[in-house]
XYZ file of C-alpha atoms in Angstrom:
768
model
C 62.686 15.554 -27.700
C 62.628 18.895 -27.941
C 60.751 20.052 -31.164
C 60.531 23.594 -32.347
C 58.200 24.810 -34.512
C 58.018 27.306 -36.484
C 59.105 29.733 -33.856
C 59.778 33.460 -34.056
C 60.812 36.100 -31.324
C 59.912 39.704 -31.626
C 61.602 42.420 -29.529
C 59.154 45.963 -30.785
C 59.525 45.828 -34.323
C 62.435 43.463 -34.360
C 62.368 40.028 -35.353
C 65.288 38.078 -33.469
C 64.509 34.496 -34.018
C 62.535 34.445 -37.391
C 60.834 30.965 -38.137
C 62.810 28.253 -36.584
C 62.046 24.118 -37.131
C 63.979 22.035 -35.648
C 64.240 18.611 -33.545
C 66.985 18.089 -30.561
C 67.502 14.484 -29.680
C 68.604 13.541 -26.349
C 72.138 12.081 -26.053
C 73.553 14.582 -28.696
C 75.932 17.460 -27.187
C 74.780 20.116 -29.932
C 76.512 23.185 -30.324
C 74.657 26.850 -31.309
C 77.180 28.799 -33.321
C 77.525 32.361 -35.105
C 78.517 36.144 -35.471
C 77.124 37.905 -32.175
C 73.430 39.213 -32.456
C 72.799 35.691 -34.837
C 69.809 35.327 -32.313
C 71.855 32.200 -30.827
C 71.174 33.211 -27.236
C 67.777 34.131 -27.318
C 66.863 31.041 -29.240
C 68.727 28.813 -26.300
C 66.465 31.220 -23.542
C 63.330 30.090 -25.740
C 64.462 26.904 -25.362
C 64.817 26.965 -21.789
C 62.000 28.898 -20.562
C 64.032 32.104 -19.591
C 62.058 34.012 -22.149
C 58.302 33.784 -24.060
C 57.671 33.106 -28.118
C 56.089 35.573 -30.043
C 54.941 32.793 -32.186
C 55.324 29.063 -32.909
C 56.016 26.383 -30.249
C 58.296 24.599 -28.524
C 57.222 20.973 -27.059
C 59.297 18.551 -24.920
C 58.231 15.452 -25.247
C 55.574 16.034 -27.025
C 54.317 18.242 -24.393
C 53.890 22.266 -24.951
C 55.068 23.885 -22.117
C 54.788 27.081 -22.828
C 51.989 27.837 -20.568
C 53.857 27.475 -17.445
C 57.545 28.403 -17.702
C 58.003 28.539 -14.139
C 57.106 24.306 -13.716
C 58.859 23.461 -17.144
C 62.265 25.286 -15.704
C 61.972 23.670 -12.267
C 61.421 19.684 -13.339
C 63.401 19.726 -17.229
C 65.774 22.658 -17.138
C 69.532 23.186 -16.486
C 71.204 26.152 -17.104
C 74.881 27.123 -16.913
C 76.016 30.453 -17.797
C 79.411 32.706 -18.813
C 78.980 34.501 -15.598
C 78.027 31.368 -13.592
C 75.011 33.044 -11.717
C 75.638 31.360 -8.576
C 74.475 33.246 -5.412
C 76.892 35.100 -3.498
C 77.066 34.326 0.156
C 76.407 31.304 -0.322
C 77.999 27.872 -0.202
C 78.566 25.200 -2.919
C 76.412 22.844 -1.613
C 73.546 25.393 -0.767
C 73.733 26.817 -3.956
C 73.738 23.215 -5.944
C 70.739 22.406 -3.565
C 68.621 25.611 -4.858
C 67.742 24.060 -7.713
C 66.686 20.508 -5.923
C 64.279 22.722 -3.325
C 62.758 24.716 -6.319
C 62.200 21.350 -8.336
C 61.083 19.498 -5.038
C 63.606 17.013 -5.697
C 66.612 15.202 -3.531
C 69.388 13.988 -4.785
C 71.897 11.428 -2.946
C 74.887 12.088 -5.211
C 75.630 15.788 -4.523
C 78.568 15.165 -2.113
C 79.850 12.112 -4.546
C 79.533 14.966 -7.519
C 80.905 17.583 -5.920
C 84.063 15.173 -5.483
C 84.038 13.963 -8.641
C 83.722 17.054 -10.605
C 87.122 18.305 -8.336
C 85.597 21.249 -6.087
C 87.631 21.278 -2.892
C 85.225 22.266 0.229
C 81.409 21.945 -0.359
C 81.454 24.781 2.071
C 83.044 27.387 0.765
C 81.750 30.439 -0.350
C 80.989 30.557 -3.842
C 82.338 34.253 -4.346
C 85.827 33.172 -3.374
C 86.487 30.574 -5.944
C 88.030 30.814 -9.265
C 86.059 31.185 -12.649
C 86.640 27.072 -13.384
C 85.283 26.320 -10.314
C 82.504 28.461 -10.065
C 81.279 27.150 -13.622
C 81.867 22.986 -12.594
C 79.719 24.192 -9.417
C 77.539 25.837 -12.119
C 77.277 22.036 -13.818
C 76.746 20.222 -10.915
C 73.877 22.192 -9.965
C 72.267 20.974 -13.135
C 73.109 17.400 -12.906
C 71.693 16.737 -9.470
C 68.391 18.244 -9.958
C 68.849 15.909 -12.707
C 67.921 17.966 -15.697
C 66.991 16.347 -18.862
C 67.917 19.512 -20.594
C 70.991 21.416 -19.645
C 71.818 24.473 -21.642
C 75.160 26.668 -21.258
C 75.516 29.873 -23.139
C 79.063 30.660 -23.124
C 80.267 28.506 -20.476
C 83.711 28.776 -21.724
C 83.778 32.556 -22.373
C 85.357 33.783 -18.981
C 87.505 30.894 -18.644
C 91.171 29.832 -19.538
C 91.996 26.833 -22.125
C 92.085 24.507 -19.987
C 89.355 24.956 -17.517
C 87.205 25.475 -20.697
C 88.158 21.625 -22.044
C 87.886 20.687 -18.459
C 83.942 22.248 -18.397
C 83.795 20.781 -22.044
C 84.416 17.258 -20.803
C 82.461 17.337 -18.330
C 79.257 18.107 -20.497
C 80.277 15.442 -22.941
C 80.119 13.060 -19.797
C 76.483 13.600 -18.828
C 75.085 13.927 -22.320
C 73.617 10.021 -21.873
C 70.054 10.600 -21.541
C 70.365 14.507 -21.917
C 69.107 17.248 -24.241
C 72.798 19.121 -24.160
C 72.609 22.420 -26.305
C 75.917 24.883 -25.807
C 75.668 28.299 -27.043
C 79.624 29.859 -28.199
C 82.156 31.909 -30.558
C 84.762 29.235 -30.586
C 84.139 26.933 -33.529
C 87.244 25.087 -32.269
C 85.454 23.733 -29.395
C 82.446 22.895 -31.063
C 84.018 20.852 -33.515
C 85.845 18.886 -31.080
C 83.493 18.244 -28.858
C 79.799 18.693 -30.678
C 77.512 15.896 -31.950
C 75.842 18.361 -33.998
C 76.498 21.898 -34.392
C 73.861 24.811 -35.754
C 75.156 27.848 -37.535
C 72.547 30.859 -37.252
C 72.626 34.087 -38.624
C 69.905 36.888 -38.532
C 68.143 34.424 -36.240
C 67.369 32.197 -38.761
C 69.349 28.324 -38.884
C 72.033 29.202 -41.631
C 73.294 25.592 -41.452
C 72.590 22.082 -39.127
C 75.847 19.953 -39.479
C 75.266 15.928 -37.482
C 78.694 14.061 -36.403
C 79.199 10.961 -37.880
C 82.305 8.759 -36.660
C 84.166 6.731 -40.101
C 86.940 4.343 -39.502
C 90.145 4.498 -37.496
C 87.316 7.508 -35.362
C 87.576 9.964 -38.050
C 84.221 12.653 -37.237
C 82.818 13.777 -40.479
C 79.623 16.419 -40.208
C 76.602 15.965 -42.790
C 74.234 17.884 -43.258
C 70.488 17.161 -41.732
C 67.110 18.680 -42.849
C 64.350 19.551 -39.918
C 61.217 19.574 -41.487
C 58.755 22.069 -40.785
C 56.134 20.552 -38.210
C 53.212 23.847 -37.877
C 53.154 27.672 -39.033
C 53.866 30.432 -37.226
C 50.575 30.863 -35.993
C 49.391 27.534 -35.056
C 47.939 27.210 -31.667
C 49.640 25.525 -28.944
C 47.994 22.404 -26.660
C 47.854 23.507 -23.005
C 47.936 20.819 -20.382
C 46.594 21.028 -16.757
C 49.921 21.312 -15.028
C 50.682 20.311 -11.053
C 50.016 23.681 -8.725
C 53.318 24.530 -7.449
C 53.541 25.436 -3.866
C 55.912 27.664 -2.086
C 59.490 26.642 -1.120
C 59.904 27.491 2.130
C 63.305 26.178 3.006
C 64.761 28.286 -0.063
C 62.815 31.426 1.095
C 64.624 31.070 4.453
C 67.951 30.358 3.506
C 68.310 33.182 0.970
C 66.422 35.630 2.935
C 69.397 34.920 5.256
C 71.625 35.146 2.594
C 70.092 38.569 1.877
C 70.337 39.670 5.300
C 73.580 38.871 6.258
C 74.389 40.546 2.532
C 72.760 43.432 3.292
C 72.962 43.948 7.217
C 74.525 47.481 7.872
C 71.655 48.865 5.946
C 68.615 46.783 7.125
C 69.407 47.257 10.350
C 69.753 50.856 9.800
C 66.468 50.862 8.261
C 64.814 48.997 10.943
C 66.541 51.876 14.074
C 64.412 54.661 11.511
C 61.391 52.901 11.830
C 61.673 51.816 15.087
C 62.586 55.790 16.219
C 58.903 56.374 14.405
C 57.179 53.043 16.083
C 58.291 54.460 19.441
C 57.191 57.921 18.726
C 53.644 56.646 17.865
C 53.485 54.299 20.317
C 54.269 56.768 22.876
C 52.311 59.606 21.729
C 49.182 57.786 21.832
C 50.124 55.807 25.008
C 50.744 59.054 27.119
C 47.646 60.602 25.415
C 45.513 57.603 26.912
C 47.392 58.125 30.591
C 45.954 61.457 30.220
C 42.279 60.972 29.393
C 42.108 57.979 31.668
C 44.030 59.542 34.914
C 41.409 59.042 37.286
C 41.649 55.351 36.871
C 45.273 55.660 36.980
C 46.078 58.055 40.049
C 46.185 56.627 44.231
C 42.733 57.538 44.539
C 43.398 57.004 48.567
C 45.451 60.587 48.382
C 43.245 62.356 45.849
C 40.489 64.603 47.811
C 37.671 63.403 45.539
C 34.864 65.489 47.400
C 37.112 68.814 47.103
C 35.908 71.791 44.686
C 38.470 74.673 44.352
C 36.722 78.009 43.932
C 38.557 81.403 41.778
C 37.819 84.224 39.665
C 38.863 83.787 36.347
C 40.903 86.600 34.603
C 39.278 90.696 34.391
C 40.450 92.623 32.631
C 42.208 94.472 35.658
C 42.839 91.789 38.039
C 44.897 88.445 36.638
C 43.924 85.186 37.530
C 42.959 83.991 40.819
C 43.844 88.050 42.118
C 39.716 88.792 43.086
C 39.310 87.881 46.766
C 36.364 86.530 48.100
C 34.107 88.492 50.969
C 33.075 87.020 53.964
C 29.291 87.070 52.709
C 30.876 85.487 49.387
C 31.860 82.489 51.690
C 28.946 82.324 53.863
C 26.614 82.277 50.618
C 28.532 79.574 49.308
C 28.156 77.808 52.907
C 24.834 77.693 53.095
C 23.843 77.428 49.155
C 26.527 74.719 48.612
C 25.471 72.589 51.619
C 29.379 72.603 52.130
C 30.899 70.859 55.093
C 34.055 72.600 55.358
C 35.594 75.724 53.520
C 39.289 77.103 53.827
C 40.180 79.915 52.878
C 43.367 80.090 50.684
C 44.907 83.630 50.689
C 48.157 82.401 48.729
C 48.226 79.938 46.009
C 51.579 79.613 44.182
C 52.717 75.947 43.361
C 55.763 76.134 43.489
C 56.986 79.153 45.388
C 56.780 78.078 48.355
C 60.454 78.249 50.233
C 61.463 76.473 53.602
C 64.643 77.504 55.056
C 66.646 76.423 58.426
C 69.782 78.653 58.734
C 71.729 78.398 54.984
C 69.879 75.072 53.757
C 66.055 76.064 51.601
C 64.296 73.603 49.785
C 61.119 74.353 47.651
C 58.236 72.322 48.743
C 54.309 71.879 48.453
C 52.117 73.762 51.019
C 48.629 72.369 51.831
C 46.577 74.954 53.928
C 44.130 73.700 56.500
C 41.691 74.485 59.686
C 42.204 73.499 62.657
C 39.607 71.586 63.489
C 38.662 68.122 63.878
C 37.754 67.531 60.124
C 40.883 68.084 59.248
C 42.728 66.285 61.929
C 40.882 62.705 61.269
C 41.709 63.000 57.419
C 45.308 64.412 57.899
C 46.086 61.971 60.486
C 44.944 58.749 58.328
C 48.380 59.953 56.450
C 51.613 58.357 57.240
C 52.015 60.611 59.947
C 54.874 61.175 62.545
C 54.091 62.946 65.549
C 50.583 64.903 65.961
C 48.171 67.349 64.263
C 48.328 71.287 64.737
C 47.358 72.482 67.588
C 48.555 76.341 67.089
C 48.282 78.538 64.308
C 52.038 78.708 64.621
C 52.742 74.928 64.232
C 53.768 72.689 60.528
C 53.678 69.345 59.834
C 56.412 69.215 57.334
C 57.075 66.909 54.363
C 59.814 63.934 54.815
C 61.531 65.367 51.849
C 62.341 68.505 53.318
C 62.348 67.649 56.722
C 65.382 65.218 55.265
C 66.723 67.829 53.102
C 67.057 70.718 55.860
C 67.734 68.823 58.847
C 69.052 65.387 58.068
C 67.683 64.227 61.607
C 64.816 64.106 64.116
C 63.473 67.241 63.299
C 60.076 67.270 65.544
C 59.451 70.121 67.928
C 62.494 72.058 66.089
C 61.769 75.327 64.108
C 61.987 75.996 59.954
C 60.899 79.309 57.586
C 58.435 79.342 55.423
C 59.150 81.745 52.371
C 57.063 82.686 49.461
C 58.682 83.983 46.243
C 57.659 87.566 47.283
C 60.734 87.270 50.095
C 58.827 87.489 53.268
C 58.996 84.740 55.806
C 57.369 83.223 59.107
C 58.773 80.990 61.228
C 56.725 77.495 62.491
C 57.079 74.893 64.735
C 57.492 71.390 63.155
C 54.709 69.291 65.285
C 54.965 66.335 63.000
C 56.171 64.346 59.728
C 53.972 63.574 56.274
C 55.458 60.610 54.309
C 52.701 60.630 51.961
C 52.672 61.252 48.507
C 50.214 62.650 46.923
C 49.011 61.916 43.114
C 50.856 64.751 42.233
C 53.913 63.292 43.206
C 54.413 65.553 45.806
C 54.339 65.218 50.042
C 52.454 68.237 51.724
C 53.425 70.507 54.092
C 50.205 71.231 56.499
C 50.210 74.503 57.519
C 47.192 76.716 58.746
C 45.184 79.017 56.823
C 45.528 81.682 58.971
C 48.879 81.882 59.300
C 49.337 81.928 55.787
C 47.067 85.058 55.880
C 49.670 86.435 58.394
C 51.995 86.022 55.762
C 49.800 87.928 53.124
C 49.517 90.672 55.635
C 53.492 90.838 55.671
C 53.724 90.542 51.629
C 50.842 93.266 51.261
C 52.585 95.768 53.996
C 56.122 95.189 52.090
C 53.926 96.339 48.958
C 52.487 99.212 50.310
C 55.717 100.656 51.363
C 57.776 99.588 48.718
C 56.120 98.884 45.080
C 52.796 99.772 44.557
C 52.061 99.681 41.120
C 49.414 101.671 39.454
C 47.623 100.918 36.108
C 45.044 102.240 33.735
C 41.532 100.708 34.079
C 40.720 99.332 31.150
C 37.368 97.728 29.744
C 38.485 95.715 26.951
C 37.807 92.256 26.541
C 39.730 90.221 29.372
C 39.689 87.314 26.283
C 42.902 85.474 26.382
C 44.036 86.928 29.636
C 44.971 89.825 31.779
C 45.103 93.572 29.940
C 47.793 95.471 31.362
C 47.964 99.476 30.565
C 50.902 101.620 32.470
C 52.903 100.359 35.150
C 53.806 103.353 37.385
C 54.707 102.210 41.263
C 56.294 103.925 43.875
C 56.018 103.752 47.888
C 52.829 104.761 49.986
C 52.114 106.766 52.344
C 49.006 108.646 53.975
C 47.884 112.372 53.317
C 49.474 114.748 55.447
C 47.681 117.746 54.363
C 51.241 119.480 54.389
C 52.224 118.685 51.323
C 52.941 121.473 48.347
C 50.105 121.142 45.706
C 51.599 121.536 41.912
C 48.442 120.673 40.038
C 44.820 119.785 41.195
C 44.231 119.877 45.250
C 44.121 117.047 47.918
C 41.958 114.297 48.252
C 38.595 115.040 48.888
C 36.819 111.325 48.432
C 38.073 108.072 50.065
C 38.644 106.583 46.188
C 41.547 110.170 45.384
C 44.840 109.746 45.746
C 47.718 112.112 45.215
C 51.312 111.735 43.312
C 54.529 113.059 43.306
C 55.902 115.508 40.959
C 58.619 113.090 39.928
C 56.495 110.141 39.439
C 54.301 112.444 37.188
C 56.300 112.470 33.635
C 56.192 108.647 34.041
C 52.473 108.947 35.278
C 51.842 110.811 31.873
C 53.857 108.083 29.716
C 52.203 105.141 31.202
C 48.364 106.411 31.218
C 49.237 107.573 27.377
C 48.136 111.256 27.907
C 51.372 113.203 26.962
C 54.749 111.856 26.063
C 56.450 115.247 24.413
C 56.797 117.773 27.316
C 59.920 117.672 28.880
C 60.325 116.839 32.346
C 61.792 119.930 33.874
C 58.486 121.458 32.281
C 55.982 118.848 34.028
C 57.517 119.199 37.686
C 58.103 122.722 37.453
C 54.419 123.306 37.340
C 54.398 124.098 33.222
C 51.713 121.638 31.904
C 48.537 122.734 29.966
C 45.084 122.371 32.056
C 44.207 120.265 29.039
C 46.692 117.573 29.858
C 46.130 117.859 33.713
C 42.162 117.524 33.260
C 43.023 114.276 31.611
C 45.299 112.944 33.850
C 42.353 113.560 37.125
C 39.707 111.772 35.289
C 41.961 109.051 33.907
C 40.302 105.833 35.971
C 43.531 103.689 37.768
C 43.141 100.608 39.098
C 45.358 99.219 42.142
C 45.289 95.188 42.262
C 46.311 94.888 46.424
C 44.272 91.652 47.366
C 41.263 92.931 45.457
C 41.032 95.978 42.906
C 40.699 99.529 44.288
C 39.167 101.408 41.560
C 40.861 105.572 42.199
C 41.211 108.502 40.438
C 44.241 111.291 40.699
C 43.091 113.838 42.766
C 46.507 116.072 42.903
C 50.226 116.236 42.308
C 52.194 117.752 45.035
C 56.189 118.515 45.009
C 58.802 115.992 45.751
C 61.727 114.615 44.539
C 60.829 110.978 45.192
C 58.613 108.315 43.322
C 55.946 108.327 45.643
C 51.906 108.211 46.334
C 49.942 109.399 48.567
C 46.410 107.929 49.595
C 43.703 109.187 52.081
C 43.606 107.659 55.691
C 40.233 105.269 55.062
C 41.788 104.078 51.969
C 45.053 103.059 53.661
C 43.574 101.337 55.910
C 41.313 99.594 54.160
C 44.254 98.020 52.107
C 46.300 97.236 55.325
C 43.304 95.512 57.472
C 40.841 94.211 54.807
C 42.734 90.752 53.710
C 40.515 88.307 52.042
C 41.388 85.038 50.383
C 41.702 84.976 46.385
C 40.557 80.957 46.453
C 38.172 78.538 48.404
C 38.378 75.283 49.332
C 35.072 74.251 49.554
C 34.731 69.905 50.623
C 31.139 68.612 50.033
C 29.938 66.180 52.144
C 28.842 63.532 49.672
C 31.694 63.386 47.037
C 28.827 61.711 44.422
C 28.073 65.746 43.861
C 31.143 66.546 43.073
C 31.331 67.230 39.592
C 26.918 68.294 39.689
C 27.856 71.460 42.202
C 30.912 71.799 40.031
C 28.944 72.545 36.746
C 26.289 74.057 38.675
C 28.551 76.284 40.163
C 30.692 77.432 36.461
C 26.602 77.772 35.165
C 25.682 80.240 37.707
C 27.976 82.065 39.777
C 31.071 84.509 38.814
C 33.532 82.841 39.791
C 34.748 79.193 38.489
C 34.912 75.854 40.130
C 37.871 72.797 39.303
C 38.328 69.408 41.141
C 41.741 68.547 42.482
C 41.145 65.373 39.570
C 40.845 68.292 36.903
C 43.940 69.881 38.664
C 45.475 66.332 38.162
C 45.033 66.650 34.473
C 45.789 69.814 33.917
C 49.286 68.987 35.673
C 49.575 66.016 33.494
C 48.343 67.920 30.767
C 51.027 70.356 30.716
C 53.581 67.986 31.294
C 52.603 65.599 28.859
C 52.124 68.543 25.679
C 55.830 68.803 25.640
C 56.537 65.668 25.514
C 53.493 64.844 23.122
C 54.956 67.877 20.665
C 58.607 66.741 20.590
C 57.761 63.074 19.943
C 55.310 64.384 17.604
C 57.970 66.338 15.571
C 60.056 62.613 15.499
C 57.228 60.911 14.494
C 56.685 63.277 11.684
C 60.591 63.323 10.660
C 61.363 59.374 11.267
C 58.190 58.810 8.974
C 59.377 60.825 5.804
C 62.511 59.687 7.074
C 61.348 55.758 7.170
C 59.419 56.188 3.748
C 62.643 57.269 2.616
C 64.894 54.999 3.427
C 62.486 51.848 2.348
C 62.397 53.867 -0.621
C 66.210 53.857 -0.963
C 66.515 50.165 0.710
C 63.776 49.235 -2.393
C 65.609 50.423 -5.022
C 69.082 49.064 -4.203
C 67.197 45.931 -3.370
C 66.420 46.113 -6.635
C 69.241 46.927 -8.391
C 71.250 44.618 -6.351
C 69.082 41.653 -6.573
C 68.020 41.731 -10.342
C 70.789 38.428 -11.268
C 69.177 37.021 -7.915
C 65.944 36.856 -9.092
C 66.723 35.965 -12.797
C 69.179 33.205 -11.036
C 66.074 32.152 -8.708
C 63.550 31.889 -11.642
C 66.080 29.980 -14.047
C 66.258 27.182 -11.517
C 62.040 27.028 -10.831
C 61.328 29.495 -8.832
C 57.434 31.333 -9.035
C 56.707 34.864 -8.705
C 55.872 33.755 -5.261
C 58.977 32.267 -4.200
C 60.586 35.756 -5.833
C 58.023 37.730 -3.932
C 57.775 35.872 -0.470
C 61.828 35.809 -0.336
C 62.023 39.719 -0.958
C 59.997 40.080 1.270
C 61.638 38.260 3.884
C 64.003 40.889 4.113
C 61.033 43.531 5.052
C 59.563 41.299 7.639
C 63.142 41.183 9.099
C 63.639 44.543 9.456
C 59.948 44.771 10.930
C 60.721 42.284 13.495
C 64.037 44.250 13.894
C 62.721 47.435 14.274
C 59.659 46.173 17.016
C 63.212 44.754 18.761
C 64.556 48.082 19.038
C 61.089 49.655 19.843
C 60.740 47.219 22.762
C 64.312 48.462 24.236
C 63.529 52.101 23.382
C 60.102 52.203 25.099
C 61.920 50.297 28.027
C 64.755 52.648 28.321
C 61.449 55.922 28.069
C 60.080 54.118 30.732
C 62.767 53.548 33.267
C 64.027 56.990 32.517
C 60.915 58.715 32.077
C 60.402 59.399 36.255
C 63.412 60.482 36.381
C 62.716 62.992 33.701
C 59.919 64.197 34.738
C 59.721 63.044 38.306
C 56.746 65.407 39.253
C 55.158 62.544 36.840
C 56.043 59.412 38.707
C 52.676 58.738 40.269
C 51.797 57.758 36.660
C 53.389 54.482 37.367
C 54.115 54.181 33.635
C 54.225 50.922 32.001
C 55.173 49.213 28.748
C 53.055 49.440 26.029
C 53.265 45.892 24.746
C 49.627 45.928 23.363
C 49.493 49.121 21.783
C 53.146 48.444 20.380
C 52.695 44.891 18.796
C 49.466 46.952 16.865
C 51.437 49.853 15.695
C 54.479 47.380 14.769
C 51.559 45.522 12.595
C 50.733 48.344 11.089
C 54.389 48.859 10.317
C 54.946 45.599 9.153
C 52.096 45.678 6.660
C 53.286 49.520 5.309
C 56.922 47.747 4.763
C 55.568 44.689 3.056
C 52.911 46.627 0.754
C 55.519 49.254 -0.156
C 58.128 46.172 -0.407
C 55.444 44.837 -3.080
C 55.316 48.616 -4.665
C 58.895 48.334 -5.702
C 59.313 44.691 -6.443
C 56.154 44.180 -8.588
C 57.840 44.686 -11.320
C 60.878 43.212 -11.242
C 59.248 39.694 -9.997
C 57.290 39.863 -12.785
C 59.972 40.000 -15.423
C 60.977 37.060 -17.629
C 64.686 35.595 -16.542
C 66.103 36.655 -19.514
C 65.310 40.089 -19.137
C 66.625 40.427 -15.951
C 69.691 38.785 -16.793
C 70.403 41.817 -19.746
C 69.958 44.666 -17.717
């Protein structure tokens, strides 16, 4: 028995249900009729626990269930709605089974009821059925759930006359022992099928009649009186309800159905999230590789006993251009107990060119001394042939040999060039197959032979393009300071030149320039920029300008820094320079290394010596490991920047897409959530069902991330072949960690978007 005691319902200041008292007995088919706005559906929602009452109480079998409406709906109530409220995408049978799952019941009569009530195919998706068939499914769902209370809100509103009668006859057949309440506008159907007709107006019961059968089965309705059983402000009795568990089967069924219905949207969101996860994983992982590089390189070919020495930037000389004098080399050898020192005359990584006829190939060159120290070291590598015995010999890198010769080449000659165009010829005595930690294969050449190449290069500079620059005392922080750039070929002062301004050099550090070069010099050295060239070349310069020109300190950066001044300008139509014999001889013959490779007897002291040099000397020290780290850093910086940008963009895009997806899910799933709740689903059931999409997005994103990173690991050595030594692997642990964090974020984001939806009463959701 259902007892309604002084029940009222307010929405804001408006009273929809006003102090209703009545009792509904089992076995009766009760109709509630009235005009629109009378409060019929609201009263039905209160009886079924789809909405909360404002005052009074509703008891079923002497128990007030209003304190646990979820349990009440689950255990006792079944609904038949005008809009059917079946879950789109699910079959007939799965829709029927949902109510059983939420009420934790089992039924052996589902198939029989489906057949008995005329539903043709239990596996048919409900969205493909007619209105009458859908309504029958809704009734079967309530019957199989074994609901003692069946509430039907306009169950015939969307049906034709034939199907309307079928539905009401079904309700009539199952009314025994049940409380069946039907809300309708159709008084004809109410009088034809109703055992009791309640008329409502303005939230009150206007009339309440029960059918009585007289002779010859003539039915009449007599008014009944319901006594009030309490006042509107009474306290409701509360009883301890059993603890509800989450029904994981329904979570699984509805979750899979949601994925099926929204698959393309879910895949799109998951792929964007996967890009974010992959980008972040790569940023962290590649940085980790750079930070722990010493543990990841092939240490067998990393020269851990080597320190590289070079002068840093100065205002007038660029990086590694300042040479080491012989006195410097001996002092370094003695002070730091060097076992071996290799003078490096040209250090231009990536600018060495080997050629054979019309074939050429860029390669790495390792300069060595021809002595037992390097013979033992080099021949410990994978070498075919012999060690160098003379300066004109070379051990050629195997990749260069394959490219230039395509056959056995030991005993043949190969030409070696720098980026400046000068070259030397070398005889091949061996082939090196060893790949170093920089993913290069060295060609071993005598340091003294490279000196010969430098001499040719400097000779070409003197004869073609020696550059004069204005001396600078500016702070060189940030690099080489250039001022000016007057250039021209160099010859020795002859003493027969026609002097236009000034005089012949009287000291070794004085030079002359031609009159043709003078306009450029005045401009480049920022002395005078307005006088015409004809006047300059014709001897018409004021003495103030020539005095400034002759007092300007000039530098020549030519395997060392030479500070000079201009003593005179001679008449000539050619852009050229004249140097005194002593200075020209020094520049041609004093060829010195611009870098030293120092090998120490103990690798354990390398870092100590490096720090000592950097703290005490004018020049800088670096180790090969530092160079390797720098190389890796340079190579990875682009990827990290690109990945960081991708990460930032995709994070924003992911959040935006997740937000849009959540909003769409809220709009699309309001009716589904209301239906779930009307069948007995609790807030946790609903939340976990909604989280199913989030978890699937996370798993799918994780899978996409694995594929993206696996692809990156495969193409990384191809994209950056010089980084192949890193043996970049698959960062499963890091990916899993970031993926787990992403899952937590997505679930939290879903909770933020869905928490209000989950807490709403079913009646409110149905109304939206």
